[in-house]
mmCIF file of N, CA, C and O and ligand atoms in Angstrom:
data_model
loop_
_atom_site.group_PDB
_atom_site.id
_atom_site.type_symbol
_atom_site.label_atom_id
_atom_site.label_comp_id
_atom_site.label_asym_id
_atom_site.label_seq_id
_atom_site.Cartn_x
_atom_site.Cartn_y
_atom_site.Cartn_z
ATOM 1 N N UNK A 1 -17.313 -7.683 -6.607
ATOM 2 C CA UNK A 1 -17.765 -8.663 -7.587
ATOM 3 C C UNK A 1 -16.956 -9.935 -7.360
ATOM 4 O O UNK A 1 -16.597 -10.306 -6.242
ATOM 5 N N UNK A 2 -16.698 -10.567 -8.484
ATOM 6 C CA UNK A 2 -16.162 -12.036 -8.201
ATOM 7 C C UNK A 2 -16.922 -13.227 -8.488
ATOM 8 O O UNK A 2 -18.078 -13.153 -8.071
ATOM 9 N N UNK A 3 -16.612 -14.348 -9.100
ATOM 10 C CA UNK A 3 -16.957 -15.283 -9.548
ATOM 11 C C UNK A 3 -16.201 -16.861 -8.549
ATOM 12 O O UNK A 3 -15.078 -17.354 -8.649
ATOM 13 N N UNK A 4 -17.324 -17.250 -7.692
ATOM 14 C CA UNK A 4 -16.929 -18.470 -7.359
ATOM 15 C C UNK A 4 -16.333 -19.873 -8.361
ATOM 16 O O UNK A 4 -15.920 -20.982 -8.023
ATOM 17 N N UNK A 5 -16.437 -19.500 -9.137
ATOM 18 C CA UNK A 5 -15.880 -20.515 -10.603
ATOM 19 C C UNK A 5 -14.813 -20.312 -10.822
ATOM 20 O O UNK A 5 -14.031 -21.211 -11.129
ATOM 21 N N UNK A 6 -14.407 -18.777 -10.701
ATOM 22 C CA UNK A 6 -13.102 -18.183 -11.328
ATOM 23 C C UNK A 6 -11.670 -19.135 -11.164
ATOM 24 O O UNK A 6 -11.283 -19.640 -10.110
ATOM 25 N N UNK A 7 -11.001 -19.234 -12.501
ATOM 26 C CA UNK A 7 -10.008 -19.837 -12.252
ATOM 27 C C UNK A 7 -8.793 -19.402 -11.545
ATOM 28 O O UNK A 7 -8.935 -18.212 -11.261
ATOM 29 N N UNK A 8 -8.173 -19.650 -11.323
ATOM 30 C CA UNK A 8 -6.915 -19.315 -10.211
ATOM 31 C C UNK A 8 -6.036 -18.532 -10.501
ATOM 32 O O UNK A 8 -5.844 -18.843 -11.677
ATOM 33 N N UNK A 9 -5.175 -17.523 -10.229
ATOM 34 C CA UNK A 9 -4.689 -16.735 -10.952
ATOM 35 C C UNK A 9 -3.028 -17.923 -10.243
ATOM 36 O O UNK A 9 -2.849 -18.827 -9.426
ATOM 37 N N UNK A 10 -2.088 -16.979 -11.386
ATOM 38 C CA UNK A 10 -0.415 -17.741 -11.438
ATOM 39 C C UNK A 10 -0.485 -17.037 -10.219
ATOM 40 O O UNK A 10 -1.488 -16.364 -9.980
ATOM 41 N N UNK A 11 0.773 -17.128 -9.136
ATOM 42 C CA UNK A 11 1.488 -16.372 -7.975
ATOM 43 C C UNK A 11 2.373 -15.617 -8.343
ATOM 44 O O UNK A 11 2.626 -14.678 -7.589
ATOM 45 N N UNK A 12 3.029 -15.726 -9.411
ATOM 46 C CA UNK A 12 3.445 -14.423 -10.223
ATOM 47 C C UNK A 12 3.201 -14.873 -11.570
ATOM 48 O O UNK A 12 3.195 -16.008 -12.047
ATOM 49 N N UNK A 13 2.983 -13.630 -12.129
ATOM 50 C CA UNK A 13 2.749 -13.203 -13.636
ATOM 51 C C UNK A 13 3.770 -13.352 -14.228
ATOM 52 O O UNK A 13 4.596 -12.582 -13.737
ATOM 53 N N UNK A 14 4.293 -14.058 -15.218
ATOM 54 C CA UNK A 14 5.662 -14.147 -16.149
ATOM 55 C C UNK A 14 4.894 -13.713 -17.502
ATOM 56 O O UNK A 14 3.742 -13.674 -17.934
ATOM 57 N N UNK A 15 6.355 -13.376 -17.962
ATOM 58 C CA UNK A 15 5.794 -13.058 -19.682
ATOM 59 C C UNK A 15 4.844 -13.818 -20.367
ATOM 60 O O UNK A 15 3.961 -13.332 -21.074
ATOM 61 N N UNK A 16 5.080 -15.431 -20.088
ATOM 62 C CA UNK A 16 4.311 -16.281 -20.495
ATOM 63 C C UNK A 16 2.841 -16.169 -20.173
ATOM 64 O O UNK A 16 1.981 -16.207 -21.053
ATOM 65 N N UNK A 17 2.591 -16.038 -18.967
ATOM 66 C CA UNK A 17 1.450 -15.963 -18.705
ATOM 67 C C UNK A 17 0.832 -14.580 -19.078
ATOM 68 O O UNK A 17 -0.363 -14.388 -18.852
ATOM 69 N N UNK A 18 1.693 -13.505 -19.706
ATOM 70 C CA UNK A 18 0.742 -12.603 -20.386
ATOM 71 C C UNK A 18 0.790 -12.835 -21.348
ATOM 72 O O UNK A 18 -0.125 -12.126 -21.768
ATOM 73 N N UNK A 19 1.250 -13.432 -22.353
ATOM 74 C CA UNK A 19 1.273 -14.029 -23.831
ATOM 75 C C UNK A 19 -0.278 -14.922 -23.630
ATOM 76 O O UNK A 19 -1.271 -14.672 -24.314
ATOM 77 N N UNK A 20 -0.241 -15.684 -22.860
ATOM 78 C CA UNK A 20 -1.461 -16.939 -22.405
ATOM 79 C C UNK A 20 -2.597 -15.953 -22.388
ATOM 80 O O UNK A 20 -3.580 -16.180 -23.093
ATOM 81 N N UNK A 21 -2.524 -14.664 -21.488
ATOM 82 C CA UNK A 21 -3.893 -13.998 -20.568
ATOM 83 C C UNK A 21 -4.567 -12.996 -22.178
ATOM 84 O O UNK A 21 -5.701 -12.618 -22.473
ATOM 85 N N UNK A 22 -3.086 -12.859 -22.962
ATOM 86 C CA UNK A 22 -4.012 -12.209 -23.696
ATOM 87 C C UNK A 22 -4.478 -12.911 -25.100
ATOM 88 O O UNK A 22 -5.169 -12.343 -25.946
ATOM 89 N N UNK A 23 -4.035 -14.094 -25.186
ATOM 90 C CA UNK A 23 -4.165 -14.619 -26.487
ATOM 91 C C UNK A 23 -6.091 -15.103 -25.810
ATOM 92 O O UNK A 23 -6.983 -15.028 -26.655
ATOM 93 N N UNK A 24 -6.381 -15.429 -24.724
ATOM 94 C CA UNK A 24 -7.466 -15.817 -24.248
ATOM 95 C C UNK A 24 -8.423 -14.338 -24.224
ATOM 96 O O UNK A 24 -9.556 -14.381 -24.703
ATOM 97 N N UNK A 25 -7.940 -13.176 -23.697
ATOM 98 C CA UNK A 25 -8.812 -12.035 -24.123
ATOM 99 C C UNK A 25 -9.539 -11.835 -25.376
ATOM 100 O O UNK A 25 -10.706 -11.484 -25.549
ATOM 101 N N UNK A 26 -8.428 -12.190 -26.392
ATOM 102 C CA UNK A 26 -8.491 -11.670 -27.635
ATOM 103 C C UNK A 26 -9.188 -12.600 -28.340
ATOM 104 O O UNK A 26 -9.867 -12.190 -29.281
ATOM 105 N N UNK A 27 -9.166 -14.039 -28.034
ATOM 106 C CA UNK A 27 -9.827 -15.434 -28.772
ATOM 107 C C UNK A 27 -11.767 -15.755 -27.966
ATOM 108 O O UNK A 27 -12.749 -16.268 -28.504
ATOM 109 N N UNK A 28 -11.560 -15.065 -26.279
ATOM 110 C CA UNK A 28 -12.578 -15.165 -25.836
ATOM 111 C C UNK A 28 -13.510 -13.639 -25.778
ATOM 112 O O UNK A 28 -14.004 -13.236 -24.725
ATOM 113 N N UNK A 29 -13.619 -13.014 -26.893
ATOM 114 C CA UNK A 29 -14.304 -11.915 -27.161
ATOM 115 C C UNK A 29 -15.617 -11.875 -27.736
ATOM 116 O O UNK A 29 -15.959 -12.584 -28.682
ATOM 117 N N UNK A 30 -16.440 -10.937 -27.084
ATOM 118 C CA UNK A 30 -17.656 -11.236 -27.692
ATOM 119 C C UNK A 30 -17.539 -11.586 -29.409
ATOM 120 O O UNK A 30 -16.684 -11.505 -30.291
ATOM 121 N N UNK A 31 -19.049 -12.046 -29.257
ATOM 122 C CA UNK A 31 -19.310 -12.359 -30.643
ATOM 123 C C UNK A 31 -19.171 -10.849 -31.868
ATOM 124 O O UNK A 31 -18.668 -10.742 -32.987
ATOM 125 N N UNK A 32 -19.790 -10.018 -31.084
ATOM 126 C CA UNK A 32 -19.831 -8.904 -32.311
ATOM 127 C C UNK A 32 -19.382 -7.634 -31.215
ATOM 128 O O UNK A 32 -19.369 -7.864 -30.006
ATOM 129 N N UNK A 33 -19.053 -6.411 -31.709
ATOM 130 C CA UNK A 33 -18.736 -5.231 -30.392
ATOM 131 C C UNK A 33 -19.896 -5.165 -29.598
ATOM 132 O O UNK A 33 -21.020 -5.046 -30.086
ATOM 133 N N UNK A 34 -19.559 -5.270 -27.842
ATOM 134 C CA UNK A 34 -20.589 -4.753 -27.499
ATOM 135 C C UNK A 34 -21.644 -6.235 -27.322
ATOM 136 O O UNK A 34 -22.720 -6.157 -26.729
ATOM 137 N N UNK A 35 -21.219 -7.336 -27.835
ATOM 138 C CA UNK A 35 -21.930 -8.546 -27.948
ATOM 139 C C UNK A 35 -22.344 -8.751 -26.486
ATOM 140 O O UNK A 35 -22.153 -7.827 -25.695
ATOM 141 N N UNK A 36 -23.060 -10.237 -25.953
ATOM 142 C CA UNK A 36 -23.361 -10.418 -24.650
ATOM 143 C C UNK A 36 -22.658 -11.755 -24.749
ATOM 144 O O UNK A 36 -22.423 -12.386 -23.719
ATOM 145 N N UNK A 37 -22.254 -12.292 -26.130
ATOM 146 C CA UNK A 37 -21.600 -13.793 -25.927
ATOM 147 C C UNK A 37 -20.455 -13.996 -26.116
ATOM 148 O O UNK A 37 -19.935 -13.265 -26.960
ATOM 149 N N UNK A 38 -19.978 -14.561 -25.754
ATOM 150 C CA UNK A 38 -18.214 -15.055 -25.926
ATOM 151 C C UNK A 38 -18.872 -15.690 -27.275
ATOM 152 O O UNK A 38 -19.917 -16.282 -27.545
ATOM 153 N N UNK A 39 -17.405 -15.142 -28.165
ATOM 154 C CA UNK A 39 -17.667 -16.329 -30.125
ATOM 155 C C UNK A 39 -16.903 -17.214 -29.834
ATOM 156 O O UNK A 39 -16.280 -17.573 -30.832
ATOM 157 N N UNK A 40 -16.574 -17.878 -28.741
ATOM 158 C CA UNK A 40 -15.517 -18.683 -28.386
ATOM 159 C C UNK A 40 -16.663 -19.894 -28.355
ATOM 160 O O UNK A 40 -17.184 -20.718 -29.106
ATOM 161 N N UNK A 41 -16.704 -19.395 -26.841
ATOM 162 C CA UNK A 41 -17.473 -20.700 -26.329
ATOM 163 C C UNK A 41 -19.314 -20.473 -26.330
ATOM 164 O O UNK A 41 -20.057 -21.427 -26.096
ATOM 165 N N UNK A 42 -19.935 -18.823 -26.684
ATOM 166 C CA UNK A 42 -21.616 -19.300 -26.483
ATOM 167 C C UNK A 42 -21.898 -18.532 -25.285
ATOM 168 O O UNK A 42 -22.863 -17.790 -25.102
ATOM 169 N N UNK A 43 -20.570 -18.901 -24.175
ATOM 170 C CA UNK A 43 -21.111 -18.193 -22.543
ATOM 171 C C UNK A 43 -21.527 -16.733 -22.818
ATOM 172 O O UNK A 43 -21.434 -16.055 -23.841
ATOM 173 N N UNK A 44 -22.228 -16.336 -21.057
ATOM 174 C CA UNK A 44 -22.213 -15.353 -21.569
ATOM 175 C C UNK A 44 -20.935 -14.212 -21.280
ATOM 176 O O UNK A 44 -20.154 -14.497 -20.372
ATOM 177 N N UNK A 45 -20.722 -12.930 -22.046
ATOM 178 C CA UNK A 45 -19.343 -12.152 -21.753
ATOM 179 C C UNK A 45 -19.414 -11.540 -20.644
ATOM 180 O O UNK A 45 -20.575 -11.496 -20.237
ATOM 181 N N UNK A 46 -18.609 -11.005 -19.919
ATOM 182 C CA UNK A 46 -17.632 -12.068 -20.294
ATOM 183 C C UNK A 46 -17.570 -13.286 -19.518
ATOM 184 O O UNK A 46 -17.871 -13.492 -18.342
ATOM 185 N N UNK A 47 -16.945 -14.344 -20.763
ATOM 186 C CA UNK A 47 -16.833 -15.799 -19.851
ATOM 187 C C UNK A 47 -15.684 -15.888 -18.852
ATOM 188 O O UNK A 47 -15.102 -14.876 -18.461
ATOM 189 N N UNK A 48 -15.321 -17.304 -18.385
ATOM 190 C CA UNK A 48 -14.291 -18.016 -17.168
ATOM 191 C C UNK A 48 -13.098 -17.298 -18.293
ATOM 192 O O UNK A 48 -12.496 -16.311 -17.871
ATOM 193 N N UNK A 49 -12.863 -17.666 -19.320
ATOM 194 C CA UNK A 49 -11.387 -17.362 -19.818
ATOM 195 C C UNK A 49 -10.894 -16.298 -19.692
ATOM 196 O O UNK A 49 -9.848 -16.002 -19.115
ATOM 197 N N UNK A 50 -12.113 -15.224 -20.586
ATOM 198 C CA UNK A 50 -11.727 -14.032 -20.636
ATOM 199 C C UNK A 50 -11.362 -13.218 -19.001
ATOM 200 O O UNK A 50 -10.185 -12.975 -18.734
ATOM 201 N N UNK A 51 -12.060 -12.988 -18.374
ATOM 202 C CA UNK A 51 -12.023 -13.146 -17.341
ATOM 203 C C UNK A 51 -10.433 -13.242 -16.238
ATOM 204 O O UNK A 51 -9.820 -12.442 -15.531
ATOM 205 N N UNK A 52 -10.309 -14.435 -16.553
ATOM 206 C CA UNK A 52 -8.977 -15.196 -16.416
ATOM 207 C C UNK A 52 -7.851 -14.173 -16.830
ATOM 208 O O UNK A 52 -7.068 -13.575 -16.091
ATOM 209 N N UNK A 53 -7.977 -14.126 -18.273
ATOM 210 C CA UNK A 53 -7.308 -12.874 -18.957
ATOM 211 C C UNK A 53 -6.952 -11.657 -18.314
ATOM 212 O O UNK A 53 -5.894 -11.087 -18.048
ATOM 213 N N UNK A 54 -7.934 -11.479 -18.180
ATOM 214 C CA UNK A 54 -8.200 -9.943 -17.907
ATOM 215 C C UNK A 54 -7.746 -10.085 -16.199
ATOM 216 O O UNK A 54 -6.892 -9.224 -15.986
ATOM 217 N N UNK A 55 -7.990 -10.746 -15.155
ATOM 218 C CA UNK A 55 -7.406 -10.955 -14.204
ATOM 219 C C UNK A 55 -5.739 -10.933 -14.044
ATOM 220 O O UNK A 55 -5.019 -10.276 -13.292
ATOM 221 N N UNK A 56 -5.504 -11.701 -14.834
ATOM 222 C CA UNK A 56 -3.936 -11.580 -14.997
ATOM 223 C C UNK A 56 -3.025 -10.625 -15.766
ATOM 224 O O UNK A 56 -1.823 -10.406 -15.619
ATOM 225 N N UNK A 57 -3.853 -10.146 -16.571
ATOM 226 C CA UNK A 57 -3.052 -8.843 -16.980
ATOM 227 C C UNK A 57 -3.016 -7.546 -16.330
ATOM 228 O O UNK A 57 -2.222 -6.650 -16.618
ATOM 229 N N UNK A 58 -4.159 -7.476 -15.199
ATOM 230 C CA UNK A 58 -4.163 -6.522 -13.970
ATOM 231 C C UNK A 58 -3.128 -6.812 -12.695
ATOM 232 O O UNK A 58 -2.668 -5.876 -12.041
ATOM 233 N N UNK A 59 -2.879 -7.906 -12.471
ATOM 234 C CA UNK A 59 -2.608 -8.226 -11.608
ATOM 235 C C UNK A 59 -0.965 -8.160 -12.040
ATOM 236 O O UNK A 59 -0.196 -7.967 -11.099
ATOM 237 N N UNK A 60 -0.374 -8.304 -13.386
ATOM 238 C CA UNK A 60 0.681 -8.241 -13.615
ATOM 239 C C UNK A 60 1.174 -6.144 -14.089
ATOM 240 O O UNK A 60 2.210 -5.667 -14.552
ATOM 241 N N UNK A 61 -0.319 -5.397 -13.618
ATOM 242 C CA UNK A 61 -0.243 -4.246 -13.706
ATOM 243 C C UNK A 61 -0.191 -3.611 -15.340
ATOM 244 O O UNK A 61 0.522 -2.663 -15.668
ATOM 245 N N UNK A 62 -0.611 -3.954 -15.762
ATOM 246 C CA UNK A 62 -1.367 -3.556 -17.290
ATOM 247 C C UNK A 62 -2.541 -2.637 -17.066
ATOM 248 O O UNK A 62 -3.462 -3.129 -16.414
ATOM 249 N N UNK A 63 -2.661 -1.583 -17.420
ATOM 250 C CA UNK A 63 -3.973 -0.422 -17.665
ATOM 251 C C UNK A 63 -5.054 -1.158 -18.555
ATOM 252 O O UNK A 63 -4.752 -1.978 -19.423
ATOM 253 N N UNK A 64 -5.876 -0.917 -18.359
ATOM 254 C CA UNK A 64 -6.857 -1.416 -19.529
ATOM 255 C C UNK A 64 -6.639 -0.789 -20.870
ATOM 256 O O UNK A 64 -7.219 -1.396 -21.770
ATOM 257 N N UNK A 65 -5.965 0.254 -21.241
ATOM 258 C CA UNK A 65 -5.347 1.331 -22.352
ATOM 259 C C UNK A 65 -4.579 0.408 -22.568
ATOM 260 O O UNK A 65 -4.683 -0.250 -23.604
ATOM 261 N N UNK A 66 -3.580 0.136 -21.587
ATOM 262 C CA UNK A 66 -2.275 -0.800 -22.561
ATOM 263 C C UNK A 66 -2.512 -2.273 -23.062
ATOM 264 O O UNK A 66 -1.816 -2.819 -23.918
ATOM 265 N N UNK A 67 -3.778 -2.948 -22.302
ATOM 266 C CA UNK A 67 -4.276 -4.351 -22.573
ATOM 267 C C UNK A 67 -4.804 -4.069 -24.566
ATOM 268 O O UNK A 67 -4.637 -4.768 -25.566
ATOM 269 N N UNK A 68 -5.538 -2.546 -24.308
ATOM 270 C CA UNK A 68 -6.149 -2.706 -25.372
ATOM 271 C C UNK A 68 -5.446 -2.080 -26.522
ATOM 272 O O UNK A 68 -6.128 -1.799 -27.507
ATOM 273 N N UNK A 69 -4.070 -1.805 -26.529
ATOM 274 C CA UNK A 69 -3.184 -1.633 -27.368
ATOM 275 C C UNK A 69 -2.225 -2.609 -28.122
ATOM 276 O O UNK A 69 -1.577 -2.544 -29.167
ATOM 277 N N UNK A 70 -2.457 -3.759 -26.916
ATOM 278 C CA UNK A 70 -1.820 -4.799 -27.042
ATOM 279 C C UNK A 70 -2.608 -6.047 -27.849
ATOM 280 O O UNK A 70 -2.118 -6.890 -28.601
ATOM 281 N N UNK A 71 -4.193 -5.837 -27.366
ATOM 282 C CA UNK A 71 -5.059 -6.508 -28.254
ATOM 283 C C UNK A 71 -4.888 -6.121 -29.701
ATOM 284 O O UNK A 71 -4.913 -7.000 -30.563
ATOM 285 N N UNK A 72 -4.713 -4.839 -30.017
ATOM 286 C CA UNK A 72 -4.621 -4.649 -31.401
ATOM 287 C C UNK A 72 -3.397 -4.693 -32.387
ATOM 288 O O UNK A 72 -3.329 -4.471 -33.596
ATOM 289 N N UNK A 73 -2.705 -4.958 -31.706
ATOM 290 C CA UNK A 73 -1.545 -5.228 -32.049
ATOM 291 C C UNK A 73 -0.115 -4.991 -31.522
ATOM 292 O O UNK A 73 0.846 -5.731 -31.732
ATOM 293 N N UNK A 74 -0.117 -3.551 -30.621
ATOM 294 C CA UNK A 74 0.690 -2.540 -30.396
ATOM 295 C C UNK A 74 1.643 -3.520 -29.649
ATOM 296 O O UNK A 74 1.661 -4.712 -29.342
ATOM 297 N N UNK A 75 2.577 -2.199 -29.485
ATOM 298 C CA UNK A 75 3.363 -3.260 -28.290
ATOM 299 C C UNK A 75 3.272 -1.810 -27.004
ATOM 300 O O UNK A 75 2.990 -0.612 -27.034
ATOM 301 N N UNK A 76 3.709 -2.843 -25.959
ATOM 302 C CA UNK A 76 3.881 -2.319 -24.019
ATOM 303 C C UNK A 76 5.025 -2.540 -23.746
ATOM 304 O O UNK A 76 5.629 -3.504 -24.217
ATOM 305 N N UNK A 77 5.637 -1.547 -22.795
ATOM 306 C CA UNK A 77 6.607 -2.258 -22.082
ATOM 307 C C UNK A 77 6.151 -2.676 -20.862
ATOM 308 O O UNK A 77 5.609 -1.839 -20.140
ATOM 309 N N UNK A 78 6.309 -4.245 -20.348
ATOM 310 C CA UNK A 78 5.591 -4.593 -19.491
ATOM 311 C C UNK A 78 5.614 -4.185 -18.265
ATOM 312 O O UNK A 78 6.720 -3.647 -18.220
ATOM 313 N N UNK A 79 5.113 -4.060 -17.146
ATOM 314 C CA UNK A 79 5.508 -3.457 -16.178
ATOM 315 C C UNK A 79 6.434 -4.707 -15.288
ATOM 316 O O UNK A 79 6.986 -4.426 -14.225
HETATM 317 ZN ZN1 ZN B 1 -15.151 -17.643 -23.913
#
């Protein structure tokens, strides 16, 4: 897969930039569960941000379990 649009990922992942990747997961989420639109921006889900997000929290080695523990509040120890 892959998106020619996609924005650029950091060359390394710092804390910051998972504070950034997930405040954009969590703000660029569909409209309703299961939605087809970002309630952000309209695009469709997922959009460039989320995306973005979700790119960088893999790449800084986050499970999708721990992304989505972290969306809800929890805490990780980061890898
Ligand atoms: Zn969005």
């Amino acid at each position: 897969m892959g998106f020619v649009d996609d924005l650029p990922l950091p060359p390394y992942v710092t804390r910051e930039d998972v504070v950034f990747a997930l405040r954009a997961v969590t703000v660029h989420a569909p409209e309703r569960p299961n939605g087809a639109r970002c309630r952000k921006d309209g695009a469709a889900h997922p959009c460039r941000l989320h995306r973005w997000g979700r790119r960088v929290l893999e790449k800084r080695g986050l499970t999708d379990e721990q992304v989505q523990r972290l969306i809800a509040g929890g805490t990780v120890a980061l890898p």
